[in-house]
Coordinates of C-alpha atoms in Angstrom, one line a residue:
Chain M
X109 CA 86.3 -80.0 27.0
X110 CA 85.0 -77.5 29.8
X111 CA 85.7 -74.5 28.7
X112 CA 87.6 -71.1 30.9
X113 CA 88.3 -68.6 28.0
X114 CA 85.6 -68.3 24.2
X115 CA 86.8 -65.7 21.7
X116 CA 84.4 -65.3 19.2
X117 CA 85.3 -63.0 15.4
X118 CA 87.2 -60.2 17.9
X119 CA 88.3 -57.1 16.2
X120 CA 90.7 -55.0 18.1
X121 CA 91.8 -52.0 16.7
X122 CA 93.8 -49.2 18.4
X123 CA 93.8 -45.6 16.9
X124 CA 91.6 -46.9 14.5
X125 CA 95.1 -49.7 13.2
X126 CA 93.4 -53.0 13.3
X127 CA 95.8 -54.6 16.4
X128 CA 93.2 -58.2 16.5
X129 CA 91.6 -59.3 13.4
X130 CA 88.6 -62.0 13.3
X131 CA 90.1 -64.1 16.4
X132 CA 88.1 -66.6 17.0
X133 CA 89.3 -69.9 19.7
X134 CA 88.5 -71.8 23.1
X135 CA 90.4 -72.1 26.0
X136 CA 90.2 -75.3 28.2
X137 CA 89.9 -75.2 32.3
X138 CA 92.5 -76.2 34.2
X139 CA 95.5 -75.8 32.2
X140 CA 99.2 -73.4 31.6
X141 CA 98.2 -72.0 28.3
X142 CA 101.0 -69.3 26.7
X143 CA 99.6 -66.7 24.4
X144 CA 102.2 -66.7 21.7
X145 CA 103.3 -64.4 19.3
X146 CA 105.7 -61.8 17.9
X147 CA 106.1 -58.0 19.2
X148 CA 103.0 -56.3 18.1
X149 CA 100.8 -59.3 17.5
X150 CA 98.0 -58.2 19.6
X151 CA 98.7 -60.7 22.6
X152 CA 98.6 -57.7 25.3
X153 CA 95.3 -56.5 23.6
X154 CA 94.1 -59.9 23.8
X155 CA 94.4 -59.9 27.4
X156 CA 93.6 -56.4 28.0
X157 CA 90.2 -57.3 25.7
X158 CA 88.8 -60.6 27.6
X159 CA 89.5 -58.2 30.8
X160 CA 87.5 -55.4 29.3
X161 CA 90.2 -53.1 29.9
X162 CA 90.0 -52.5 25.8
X163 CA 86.8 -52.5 24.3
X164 CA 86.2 -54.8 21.2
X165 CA 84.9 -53.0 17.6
X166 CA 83.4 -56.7 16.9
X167 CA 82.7 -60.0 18.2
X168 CA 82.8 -60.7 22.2
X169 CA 84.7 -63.2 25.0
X170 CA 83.1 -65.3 27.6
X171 CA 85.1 -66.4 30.5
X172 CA 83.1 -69.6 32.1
X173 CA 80.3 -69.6 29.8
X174 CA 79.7 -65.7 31.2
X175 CA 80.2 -62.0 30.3
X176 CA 83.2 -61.1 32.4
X177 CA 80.9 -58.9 34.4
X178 CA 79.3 -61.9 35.7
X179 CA 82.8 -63.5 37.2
X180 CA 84.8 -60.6 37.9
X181 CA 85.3 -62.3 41.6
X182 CA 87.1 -65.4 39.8
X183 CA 89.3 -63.6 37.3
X184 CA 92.3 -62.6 38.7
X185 CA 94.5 -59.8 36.3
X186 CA 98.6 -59.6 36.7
X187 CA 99.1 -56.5 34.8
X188 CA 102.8 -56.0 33.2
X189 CA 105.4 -54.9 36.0
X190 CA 106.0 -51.6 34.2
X191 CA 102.2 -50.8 34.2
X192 CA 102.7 -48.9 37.7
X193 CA 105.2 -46.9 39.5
X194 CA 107.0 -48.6 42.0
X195 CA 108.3 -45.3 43.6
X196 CA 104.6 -44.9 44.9
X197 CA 104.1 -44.5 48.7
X198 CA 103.3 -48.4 49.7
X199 CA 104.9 -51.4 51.4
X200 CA 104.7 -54.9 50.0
X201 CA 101.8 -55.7 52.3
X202 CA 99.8 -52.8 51.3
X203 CA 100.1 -54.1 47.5
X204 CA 99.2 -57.6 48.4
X205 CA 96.4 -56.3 49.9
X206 CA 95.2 -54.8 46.9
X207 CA 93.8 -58.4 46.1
X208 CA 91.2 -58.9 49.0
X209 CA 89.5 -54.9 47.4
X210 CA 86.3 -55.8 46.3
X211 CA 83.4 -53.3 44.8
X212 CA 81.0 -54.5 47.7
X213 CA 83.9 -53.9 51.0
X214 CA 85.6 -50.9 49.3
X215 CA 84.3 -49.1 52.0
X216 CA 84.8 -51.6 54.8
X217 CA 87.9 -51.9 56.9
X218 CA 90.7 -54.7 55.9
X219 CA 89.9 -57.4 58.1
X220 CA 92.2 -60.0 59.7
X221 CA 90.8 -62.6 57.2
X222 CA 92.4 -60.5 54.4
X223 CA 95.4 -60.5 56.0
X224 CA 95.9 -64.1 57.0
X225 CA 95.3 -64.6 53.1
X226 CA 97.3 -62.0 52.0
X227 CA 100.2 -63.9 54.0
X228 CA 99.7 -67.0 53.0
X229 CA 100.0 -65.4 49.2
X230 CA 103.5 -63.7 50.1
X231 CA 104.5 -67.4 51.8
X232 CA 103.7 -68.6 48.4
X233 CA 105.8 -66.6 46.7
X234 CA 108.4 -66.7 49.7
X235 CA 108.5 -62.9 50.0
X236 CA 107.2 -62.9 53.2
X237 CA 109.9 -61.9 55.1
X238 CA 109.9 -58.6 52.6
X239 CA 106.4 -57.8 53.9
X240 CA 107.2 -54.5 55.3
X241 CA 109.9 -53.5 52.8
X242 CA 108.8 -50.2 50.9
X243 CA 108.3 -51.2 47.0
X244 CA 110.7 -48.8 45.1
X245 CA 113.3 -50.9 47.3
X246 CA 112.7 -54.5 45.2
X247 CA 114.5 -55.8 42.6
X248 CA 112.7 -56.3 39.5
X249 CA 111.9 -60.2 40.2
X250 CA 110.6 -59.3 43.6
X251 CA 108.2 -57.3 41.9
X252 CA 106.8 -59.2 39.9
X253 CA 105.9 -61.7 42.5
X254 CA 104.5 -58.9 45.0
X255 CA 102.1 -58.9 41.5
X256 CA 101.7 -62.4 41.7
X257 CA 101.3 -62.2 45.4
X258 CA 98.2 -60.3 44.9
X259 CA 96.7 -62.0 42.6
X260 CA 96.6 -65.3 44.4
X261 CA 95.5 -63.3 47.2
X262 CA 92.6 -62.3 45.1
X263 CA 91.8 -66.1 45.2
X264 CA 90.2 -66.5 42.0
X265 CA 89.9 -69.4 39.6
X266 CA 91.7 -68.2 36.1
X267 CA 94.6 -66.0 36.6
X268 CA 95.6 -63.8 33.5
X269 CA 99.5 -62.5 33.6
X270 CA 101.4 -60.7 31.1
X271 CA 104.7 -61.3 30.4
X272 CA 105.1 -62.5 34.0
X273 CA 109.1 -63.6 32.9
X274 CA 110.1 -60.3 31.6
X275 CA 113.0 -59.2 33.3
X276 CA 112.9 -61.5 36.3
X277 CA 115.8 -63.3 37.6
X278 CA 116.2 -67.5 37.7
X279 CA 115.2 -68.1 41.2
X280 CA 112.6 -65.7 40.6
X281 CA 111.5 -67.8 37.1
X282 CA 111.6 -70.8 39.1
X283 CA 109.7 -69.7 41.5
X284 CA 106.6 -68.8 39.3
X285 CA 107.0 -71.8 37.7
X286 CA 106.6 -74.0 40.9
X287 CA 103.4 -72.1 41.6
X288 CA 101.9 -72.4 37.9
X289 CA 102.3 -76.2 38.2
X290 CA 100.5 -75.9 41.7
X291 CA 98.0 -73.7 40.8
X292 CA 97.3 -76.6 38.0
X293 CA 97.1 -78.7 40.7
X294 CA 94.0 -77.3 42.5
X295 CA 92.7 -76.9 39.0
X296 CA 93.3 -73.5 38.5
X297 CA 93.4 -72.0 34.8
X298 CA 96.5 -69.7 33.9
X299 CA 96.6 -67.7 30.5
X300 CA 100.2 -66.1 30.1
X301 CA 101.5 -63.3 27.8
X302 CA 105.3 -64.5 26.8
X303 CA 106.9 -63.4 23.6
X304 CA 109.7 -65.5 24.4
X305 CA 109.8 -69.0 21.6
X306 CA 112.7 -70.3 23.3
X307 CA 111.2 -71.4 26.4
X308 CA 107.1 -71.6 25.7
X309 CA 107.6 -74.9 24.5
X310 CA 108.5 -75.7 27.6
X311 CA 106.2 -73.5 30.3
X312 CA 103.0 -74.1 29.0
X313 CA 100.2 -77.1 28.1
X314 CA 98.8 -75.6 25.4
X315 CA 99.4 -72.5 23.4
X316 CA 97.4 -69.9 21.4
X317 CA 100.0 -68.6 17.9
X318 CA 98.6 -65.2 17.5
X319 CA 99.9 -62.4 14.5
X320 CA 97.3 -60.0 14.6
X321 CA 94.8 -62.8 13.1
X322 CA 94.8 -66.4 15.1
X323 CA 97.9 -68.5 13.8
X324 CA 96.8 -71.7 15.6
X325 CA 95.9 -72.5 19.5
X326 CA 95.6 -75.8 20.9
X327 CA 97.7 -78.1 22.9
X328 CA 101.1 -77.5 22.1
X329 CA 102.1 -80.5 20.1
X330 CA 99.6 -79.4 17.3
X331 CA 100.5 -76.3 17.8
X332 CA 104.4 -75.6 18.1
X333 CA 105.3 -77.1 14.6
X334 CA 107.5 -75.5 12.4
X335 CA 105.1 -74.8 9.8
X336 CA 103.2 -72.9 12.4
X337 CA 105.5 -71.4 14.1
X338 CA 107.2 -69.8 10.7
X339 CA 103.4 -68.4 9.8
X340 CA 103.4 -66.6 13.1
X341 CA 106.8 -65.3 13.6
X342 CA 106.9 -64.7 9.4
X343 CA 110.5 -63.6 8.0
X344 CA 112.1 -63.1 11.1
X345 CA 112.0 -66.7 11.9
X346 CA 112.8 -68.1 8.6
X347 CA 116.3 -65.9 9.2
X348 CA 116.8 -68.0 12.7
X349 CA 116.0 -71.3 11.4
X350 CA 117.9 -70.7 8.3
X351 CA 121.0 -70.0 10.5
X352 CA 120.4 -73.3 12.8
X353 CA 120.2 -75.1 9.7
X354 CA 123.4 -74.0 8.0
X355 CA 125.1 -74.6 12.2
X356 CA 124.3 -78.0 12.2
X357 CA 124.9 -79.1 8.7
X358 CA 128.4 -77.9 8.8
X359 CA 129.1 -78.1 12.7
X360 CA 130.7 -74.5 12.7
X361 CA 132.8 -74.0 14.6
X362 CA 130.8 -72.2 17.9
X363 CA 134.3 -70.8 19.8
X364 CA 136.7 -68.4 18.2
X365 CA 140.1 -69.7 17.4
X366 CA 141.9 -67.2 19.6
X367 CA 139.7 -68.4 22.4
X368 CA 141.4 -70.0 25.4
X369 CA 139.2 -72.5 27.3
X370 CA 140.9 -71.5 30.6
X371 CA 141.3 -68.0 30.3
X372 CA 142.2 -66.1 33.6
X373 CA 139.5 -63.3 34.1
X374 CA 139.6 -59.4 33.4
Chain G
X24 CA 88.1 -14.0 68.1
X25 CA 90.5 -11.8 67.2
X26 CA 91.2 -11.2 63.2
X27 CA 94.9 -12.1 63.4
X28 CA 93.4 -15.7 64.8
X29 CA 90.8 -15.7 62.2
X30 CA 93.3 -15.2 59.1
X31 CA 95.8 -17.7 60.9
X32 CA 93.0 -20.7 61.0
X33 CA 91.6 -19.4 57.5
X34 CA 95.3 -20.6 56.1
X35 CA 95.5 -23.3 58.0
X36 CA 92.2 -25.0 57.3
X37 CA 92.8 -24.2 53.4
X38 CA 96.5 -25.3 53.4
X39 CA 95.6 -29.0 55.1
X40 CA 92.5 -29.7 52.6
X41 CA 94.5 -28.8 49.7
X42 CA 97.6 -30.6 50.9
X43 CA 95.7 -34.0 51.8
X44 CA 93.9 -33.7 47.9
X45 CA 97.3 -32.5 46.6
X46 CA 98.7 -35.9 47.9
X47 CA 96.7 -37.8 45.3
X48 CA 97.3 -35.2 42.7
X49 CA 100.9 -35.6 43.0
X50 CA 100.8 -39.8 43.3
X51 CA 98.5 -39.7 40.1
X52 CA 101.4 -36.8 38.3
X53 CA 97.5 -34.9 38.2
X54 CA 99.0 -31.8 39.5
X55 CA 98.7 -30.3 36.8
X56 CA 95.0 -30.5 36.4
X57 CA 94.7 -29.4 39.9
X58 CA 96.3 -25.9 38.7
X59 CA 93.8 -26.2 35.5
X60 CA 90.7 -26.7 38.0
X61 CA 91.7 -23.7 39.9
X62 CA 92.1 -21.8 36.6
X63 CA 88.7 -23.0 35.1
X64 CA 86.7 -22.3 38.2
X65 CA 87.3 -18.7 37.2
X66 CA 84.1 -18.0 35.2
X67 CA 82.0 -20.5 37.0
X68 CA 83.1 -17.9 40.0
X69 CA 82.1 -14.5 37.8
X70 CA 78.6 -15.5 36.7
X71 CA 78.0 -16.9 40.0
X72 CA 78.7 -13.6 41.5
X73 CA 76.8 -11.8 39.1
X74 CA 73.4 -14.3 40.2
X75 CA 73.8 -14.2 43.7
X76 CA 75.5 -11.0 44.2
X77 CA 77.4 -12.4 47.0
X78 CA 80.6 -13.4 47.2
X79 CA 80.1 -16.5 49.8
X80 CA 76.8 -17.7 48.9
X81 CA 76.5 -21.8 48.9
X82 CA 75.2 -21.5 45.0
X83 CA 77.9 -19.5 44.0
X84 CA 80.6 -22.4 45.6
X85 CA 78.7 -24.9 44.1
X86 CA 78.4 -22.9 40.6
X87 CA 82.2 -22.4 40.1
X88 CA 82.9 -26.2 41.8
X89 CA 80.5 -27.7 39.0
X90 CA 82.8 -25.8 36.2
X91 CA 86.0 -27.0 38.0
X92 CA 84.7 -30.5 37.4
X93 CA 83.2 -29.7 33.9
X94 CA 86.8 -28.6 33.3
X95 CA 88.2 -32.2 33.9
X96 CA 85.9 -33.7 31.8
X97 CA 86.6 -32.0 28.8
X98 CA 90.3 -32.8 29.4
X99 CA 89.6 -36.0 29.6
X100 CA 87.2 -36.2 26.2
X101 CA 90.1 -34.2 24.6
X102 CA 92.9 -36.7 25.3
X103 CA 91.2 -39.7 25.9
X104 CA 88.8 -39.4 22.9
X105 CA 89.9 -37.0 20.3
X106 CA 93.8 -37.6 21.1
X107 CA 95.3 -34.6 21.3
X108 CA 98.3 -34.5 23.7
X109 CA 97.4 -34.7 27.2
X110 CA 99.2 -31.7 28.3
X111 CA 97.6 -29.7 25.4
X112 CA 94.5 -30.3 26.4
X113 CA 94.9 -29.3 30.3
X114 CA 96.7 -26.0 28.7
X115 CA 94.2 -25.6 26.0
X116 CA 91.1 -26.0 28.4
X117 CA 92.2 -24.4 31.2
X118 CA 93.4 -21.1 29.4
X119 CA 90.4 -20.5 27.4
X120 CA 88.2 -21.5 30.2
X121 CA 90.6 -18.5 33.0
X122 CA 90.6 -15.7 30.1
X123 CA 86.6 -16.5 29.6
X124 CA 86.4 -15.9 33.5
X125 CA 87.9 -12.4 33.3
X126 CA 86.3 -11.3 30.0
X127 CA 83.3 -11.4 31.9
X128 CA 84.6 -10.0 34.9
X129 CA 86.1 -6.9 33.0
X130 CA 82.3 -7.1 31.1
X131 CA 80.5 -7.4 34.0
X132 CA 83.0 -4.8 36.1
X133 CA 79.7 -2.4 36.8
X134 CA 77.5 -4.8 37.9
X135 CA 80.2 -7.9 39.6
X136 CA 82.7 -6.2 42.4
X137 CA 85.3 -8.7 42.0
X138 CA 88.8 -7.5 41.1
X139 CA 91.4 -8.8 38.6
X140 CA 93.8 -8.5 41.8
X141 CA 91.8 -10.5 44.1
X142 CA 91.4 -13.0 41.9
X143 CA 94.6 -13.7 41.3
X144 CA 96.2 -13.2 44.5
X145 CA 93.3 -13.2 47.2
X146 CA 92.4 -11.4 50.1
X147 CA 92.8 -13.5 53.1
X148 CA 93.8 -10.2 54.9
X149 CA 89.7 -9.0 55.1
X150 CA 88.9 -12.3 56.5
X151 CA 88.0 -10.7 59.2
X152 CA 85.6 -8.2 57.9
X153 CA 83.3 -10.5 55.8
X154 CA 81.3 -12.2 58.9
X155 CA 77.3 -13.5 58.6
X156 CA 75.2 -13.7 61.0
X157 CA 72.3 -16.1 62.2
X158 CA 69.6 -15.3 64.3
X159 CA 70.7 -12.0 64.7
X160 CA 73.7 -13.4 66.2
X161 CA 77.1 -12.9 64.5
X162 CA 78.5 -16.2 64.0
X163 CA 82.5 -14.7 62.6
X164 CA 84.0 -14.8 59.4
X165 CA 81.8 -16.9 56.6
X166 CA 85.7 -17.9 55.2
X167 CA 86.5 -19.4 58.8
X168 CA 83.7 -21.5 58.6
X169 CA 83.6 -22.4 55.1
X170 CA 87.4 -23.3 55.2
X171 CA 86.4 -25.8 58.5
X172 CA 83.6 -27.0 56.6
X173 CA 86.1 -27.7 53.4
X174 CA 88.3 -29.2 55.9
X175 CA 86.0 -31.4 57.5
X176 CA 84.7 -32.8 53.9
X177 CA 88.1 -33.8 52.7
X178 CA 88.9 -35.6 56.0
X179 CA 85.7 -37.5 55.5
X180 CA 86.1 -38.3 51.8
X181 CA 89.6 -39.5 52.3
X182 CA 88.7 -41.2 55.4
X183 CA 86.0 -43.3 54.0
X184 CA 87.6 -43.2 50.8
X185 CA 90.8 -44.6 51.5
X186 CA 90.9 -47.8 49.5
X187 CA 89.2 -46.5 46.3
X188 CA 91.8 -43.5 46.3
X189 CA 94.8 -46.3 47.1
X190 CA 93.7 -48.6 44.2
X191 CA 93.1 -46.6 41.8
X192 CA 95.8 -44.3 42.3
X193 CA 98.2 -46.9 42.3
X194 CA 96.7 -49.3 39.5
X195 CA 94.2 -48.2 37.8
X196 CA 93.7 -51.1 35.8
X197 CA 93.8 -53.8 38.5
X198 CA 90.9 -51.9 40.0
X199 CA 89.0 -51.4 36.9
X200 CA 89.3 -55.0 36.6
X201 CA 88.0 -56.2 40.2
X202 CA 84.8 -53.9 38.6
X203 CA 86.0 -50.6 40.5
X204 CA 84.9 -48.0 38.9
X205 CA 87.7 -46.1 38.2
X206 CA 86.2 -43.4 36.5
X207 CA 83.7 -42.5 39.1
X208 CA 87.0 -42.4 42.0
X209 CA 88.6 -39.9 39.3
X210 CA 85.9 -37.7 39.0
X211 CA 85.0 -37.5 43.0
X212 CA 88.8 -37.0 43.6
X213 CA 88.5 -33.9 40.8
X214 CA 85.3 -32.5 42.4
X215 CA 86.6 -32.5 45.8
X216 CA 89.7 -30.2 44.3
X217 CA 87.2 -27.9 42.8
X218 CA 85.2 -27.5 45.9
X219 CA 88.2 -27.2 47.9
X220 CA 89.9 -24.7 45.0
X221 CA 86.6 -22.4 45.0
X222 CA 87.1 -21.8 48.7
X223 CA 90.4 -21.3 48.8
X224 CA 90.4 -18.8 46.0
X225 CA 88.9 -16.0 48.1
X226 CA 91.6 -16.3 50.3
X227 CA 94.7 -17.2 48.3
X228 CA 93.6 -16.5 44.5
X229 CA 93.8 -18.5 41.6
X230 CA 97.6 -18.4 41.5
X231 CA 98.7 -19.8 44.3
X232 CA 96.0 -22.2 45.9
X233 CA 98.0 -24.4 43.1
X234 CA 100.9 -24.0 45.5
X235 CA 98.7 -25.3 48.3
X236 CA 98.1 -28.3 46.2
X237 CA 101.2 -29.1 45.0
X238 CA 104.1 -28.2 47.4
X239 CA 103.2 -30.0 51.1
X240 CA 102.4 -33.1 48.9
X241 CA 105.4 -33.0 46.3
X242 CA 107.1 -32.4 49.7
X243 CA 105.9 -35.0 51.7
X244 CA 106.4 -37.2 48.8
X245 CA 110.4 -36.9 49.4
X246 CA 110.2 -38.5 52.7
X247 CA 107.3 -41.2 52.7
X248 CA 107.5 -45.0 52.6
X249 CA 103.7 -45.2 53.2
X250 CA 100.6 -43.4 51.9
X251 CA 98.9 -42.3 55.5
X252 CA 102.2 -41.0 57.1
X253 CA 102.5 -39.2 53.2
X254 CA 99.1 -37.7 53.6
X255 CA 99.6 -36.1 57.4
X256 CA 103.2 -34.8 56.4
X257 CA 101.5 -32.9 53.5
X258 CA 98.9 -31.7 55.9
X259 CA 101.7 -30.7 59.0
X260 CA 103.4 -29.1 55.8
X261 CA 100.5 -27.2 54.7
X262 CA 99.7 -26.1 58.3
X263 CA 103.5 -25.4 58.6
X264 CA 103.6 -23.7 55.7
X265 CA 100.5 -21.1 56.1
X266 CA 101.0 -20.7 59.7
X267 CA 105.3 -19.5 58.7
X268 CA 104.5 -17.2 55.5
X269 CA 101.3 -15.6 57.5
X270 CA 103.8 -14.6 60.2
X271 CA 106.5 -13.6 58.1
X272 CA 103.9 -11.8 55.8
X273 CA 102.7 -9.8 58.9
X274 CA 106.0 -8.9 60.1
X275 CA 107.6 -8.0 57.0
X276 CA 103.9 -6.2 55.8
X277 CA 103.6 -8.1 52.4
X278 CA 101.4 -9.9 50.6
X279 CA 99.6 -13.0 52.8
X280 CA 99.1 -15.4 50.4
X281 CA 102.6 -14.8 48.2
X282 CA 104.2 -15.1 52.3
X283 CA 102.6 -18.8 52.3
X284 CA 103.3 -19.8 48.9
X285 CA 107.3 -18.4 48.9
X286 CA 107.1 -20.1 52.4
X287 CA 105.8 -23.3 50.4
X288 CA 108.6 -23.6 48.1
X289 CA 111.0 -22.7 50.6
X290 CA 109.8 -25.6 52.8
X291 CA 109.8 -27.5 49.6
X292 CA 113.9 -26.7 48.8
X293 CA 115.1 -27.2 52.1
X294 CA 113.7 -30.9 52.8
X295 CA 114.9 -31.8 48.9
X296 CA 118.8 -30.6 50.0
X297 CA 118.3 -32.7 52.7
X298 CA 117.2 -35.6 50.8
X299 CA 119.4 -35.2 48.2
X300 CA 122.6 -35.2 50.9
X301 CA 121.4 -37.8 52.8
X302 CA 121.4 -40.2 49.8
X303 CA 124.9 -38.8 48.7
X304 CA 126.6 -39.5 52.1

């Protein structure tokens, strides 16, 4: 397996709370791979950590076989949507931008190179047309893919986004999935935040079950088991699955007996 | 050059270089530190003055700038590092850093001629009267030139520094991941307030070169889609601004500086009304 992502015994702590204990897996190249876990599991840490945004109190991460210093140029980072204010003084274009800013031509003008990429990032995400529209004036979906927007503009070869589906509409949930699959496609790696169970299973190739310490990670048949899935997710889980149990032994009844199929509105 | 002309371009030069910084005060919610620099710088200013014996000597700018910076590093340590609460620490560090300035001013009152007054609120009115002279030439007020000079450095800075300032003040952790160093932006951004605070002060005082920094910026802010049209409002509101309370200060025969900042504020009210009753209807 050629490996994009190595955690190796991480410790994580945050105001001096241990928020990653002894996490130790692989990631493989070219794959959707979900970072799984309940609220407070670490999985924003994780990501914050291989991006050396937090700094570890053991153990390391390796993206390619390399200290992140080493690729910065191929990672590409999709921060959450709330991370920033979107009242700030920029149009979409200006954002999208954002992606082409390098240490070495921070100085330099933004040449038309950078902004024939940049447009063919905000085709991708068909916000083109909202190029010129000032930020504070998007809806929370369009957001989102003005982030995505720059990141592919960035055009890097593993692509780190959390909780990309938080908060976004359908078309606009559709719409990154399209471009995960593509970016797959040119054999791109994507690692993705989601706390969401319900529809993992279906977004991504292979999944990493994290609860403070590593639950499980691997391709998701191994992986999303009940077994598993209970270890992560603990007590809160056992409540959910006790309830779909007990629905479909006894078929109950899902609709309320006063409820009329046809019901006018209001 | 008549003084009236050299107190007028005195303002104005001080109002657009604190205006264009204030811009990325405000966007960052830093404004607050920008009143703490101007606070700290106070005892940088006093022991400088008591070295040089000068009130406009390059070492003694220099001197109060580096405490103005020192300033935002310890509020910095104090949050980031030993967490206490980020507005505690600007209050904490600016206060004991302002009443350590004018402990040794009252200390030093035999040997430093620098008044509690002028501190506070200035002196742009002897502009005029504090000229050097090169060559045996007299080259005009040193404020004049030290106020273009000011001006001239924070055009330059955010000229070249244009991208840096954008990133980073919009996401700093999408630029401290493309290996931007985020940090270093945060500390040139908080140097260039000090230097620019430190020269205003003579003019304007400790008080209200805050009002220079905040109100054209938190103004322009009301109105701007983009960052550069953002950043020349706050400067034609600075210039604005200075240019209405320095004329309304000499007609009325008040204080200069307390004529620009009212005029600040005023400035400030007037375009939120009209904000607020153009979103309404």
């Amino acid at each position: 397996m050629e490996k994009s992502i190595e955690v190796h015994n991480l410790t994580v702590s945050y105001h001096s709370k241990p928020v990653l204990w002894d996490v130790d897996f692989e990631l493989p190249k070219g794959k959707i791979i979900g970072i799984v876990g309940p609220n407070g599991s670490g999985k924003t840490t994780m990501l914050k950590t291989v991006m050396g945004l937090m700094k570890p109190d053991s153990g390391y991460t390796e993206i390619f076989g390399q200290p992140l210093d080493k690729v910065r140029e191929r990672v590409s980072y999709v921060p959450q949507r709330e991370s920033v204010d979107w009242d700030f003084p920029a149009d979409v274009m200006d954002v999208v931008l954002m992606g082409r800013y390098r240490k070495n031509n921070l100085f330099k003008r933004i040449t038309k190179e950078d902004r024939r990429i940049a447009t063919e990032a905000l085709e991708k995400v068909n916000l083109l047309e909202f190029a010129d529209r000032q930020i504070s004036q998007l809806s929370g979906g369009q957001q989102q893919r003005v982030f995505i927007a720059r990141s592919l503009a960035q055009q890097a070869d593993i692509y780190l986004m959390d909780e990309p589906f938080v908060g976004v509409d359908a078309a606009t949930e559709d719409a990154i999935l399209k471009l995960l699959r593509d970016m797959k496609n040119e054999g791109k790696t994507v690692v993705i935040v989601h706390h969401d169970l319900q529809t993992a299973n279906e977004y991504f190739d292979w999944i990493v079950l994290l609860n403070t310490r590593l639950v499980a990670a691997g391709p998701k048949e191994q992986v999303f088991t009940k077994e598993l899935l209970q270890e992560a997710y603990g007590g809160r889980l056992t409540v959910l699955s006790k309830l779909g149990d007990l629905i479909s032994d006894t078929e109950f009844p899902l609709r309320e007996p006063d409820f009329k199929e046809d019901q006018p509105q209001g | 050059m008549t003084p009236t002309l050299a107190i007028a371009l005195t303002a104005i030069f001080t109002a657009i270089s604190c205006a264009v910084l204030g811009a990325f005060l405000v966007l960052r919610k830093m404004t607050m530190v920008g009143d703490a620099i101007s606070h700290a710088v106070l005892p940088g200013i006093a022991i400088a003055y008591l070295l040089s014996q000068s009130r406009s000597s390059l070492p003694m700018f220099l001197g109060a700038a580096l405490v103005g910076v020192f300033a935002t590093v310890v509020i910095e340590i104090l949050s980031k590092k030993w967490k206490v609460q980020s507005d505690a620490s600007i209050g904490m560090t600016f206060t004991t850093l302002f009443a350590l300035g004018v402990v040794l001013i009252t200390y030093w009152s035999d040997k430093v001629d620098l008044d509690q007054e002028c501190v506070l609120y200035g002196e742009i009115a002897f502009v005029p009267f504090n000229t050097w002279t090169l060559a045996g030439q007299s080259m005009g007020p040193i404020a004049l030139w030290s106020s273009g000079i000011l001006l001239l450095l924070v055009l330059i800075y955010t000229f070249t520094g244009y991208k840096g300032l954008l990133m980073s003040s919009f996401n700093e952790d999408y630029a401290a991941v493309l290996g931007i160093g985020v940090g270093a932006w945060n500390l040139s951004l908080m140097s260039m307030v000090s230097v620019a605070t430190v020269i205003s002060f003579e003019s304007v005082g400790a008080i209200l070169v805050v009002a220079l920094l905040v109100a054209p910026a938190a103004s322009a802010y009301l109105i701007s889609q983009k960052l550069k049209p953002m950043i020349l409002l706050a400067a034609l509101f600075g210039l604005s601004g200075s240019l209405l309370g320095y004329m309304i200060s000499a007609q009325l025969d008040i204080s200069i500086a307390g004529g620009i900042a009212t005029m600040l504020g005023v400035q400030f009210a007037l375009i939120l009304t009209i904000t607020q009753f153009s979103r309404t209807s």
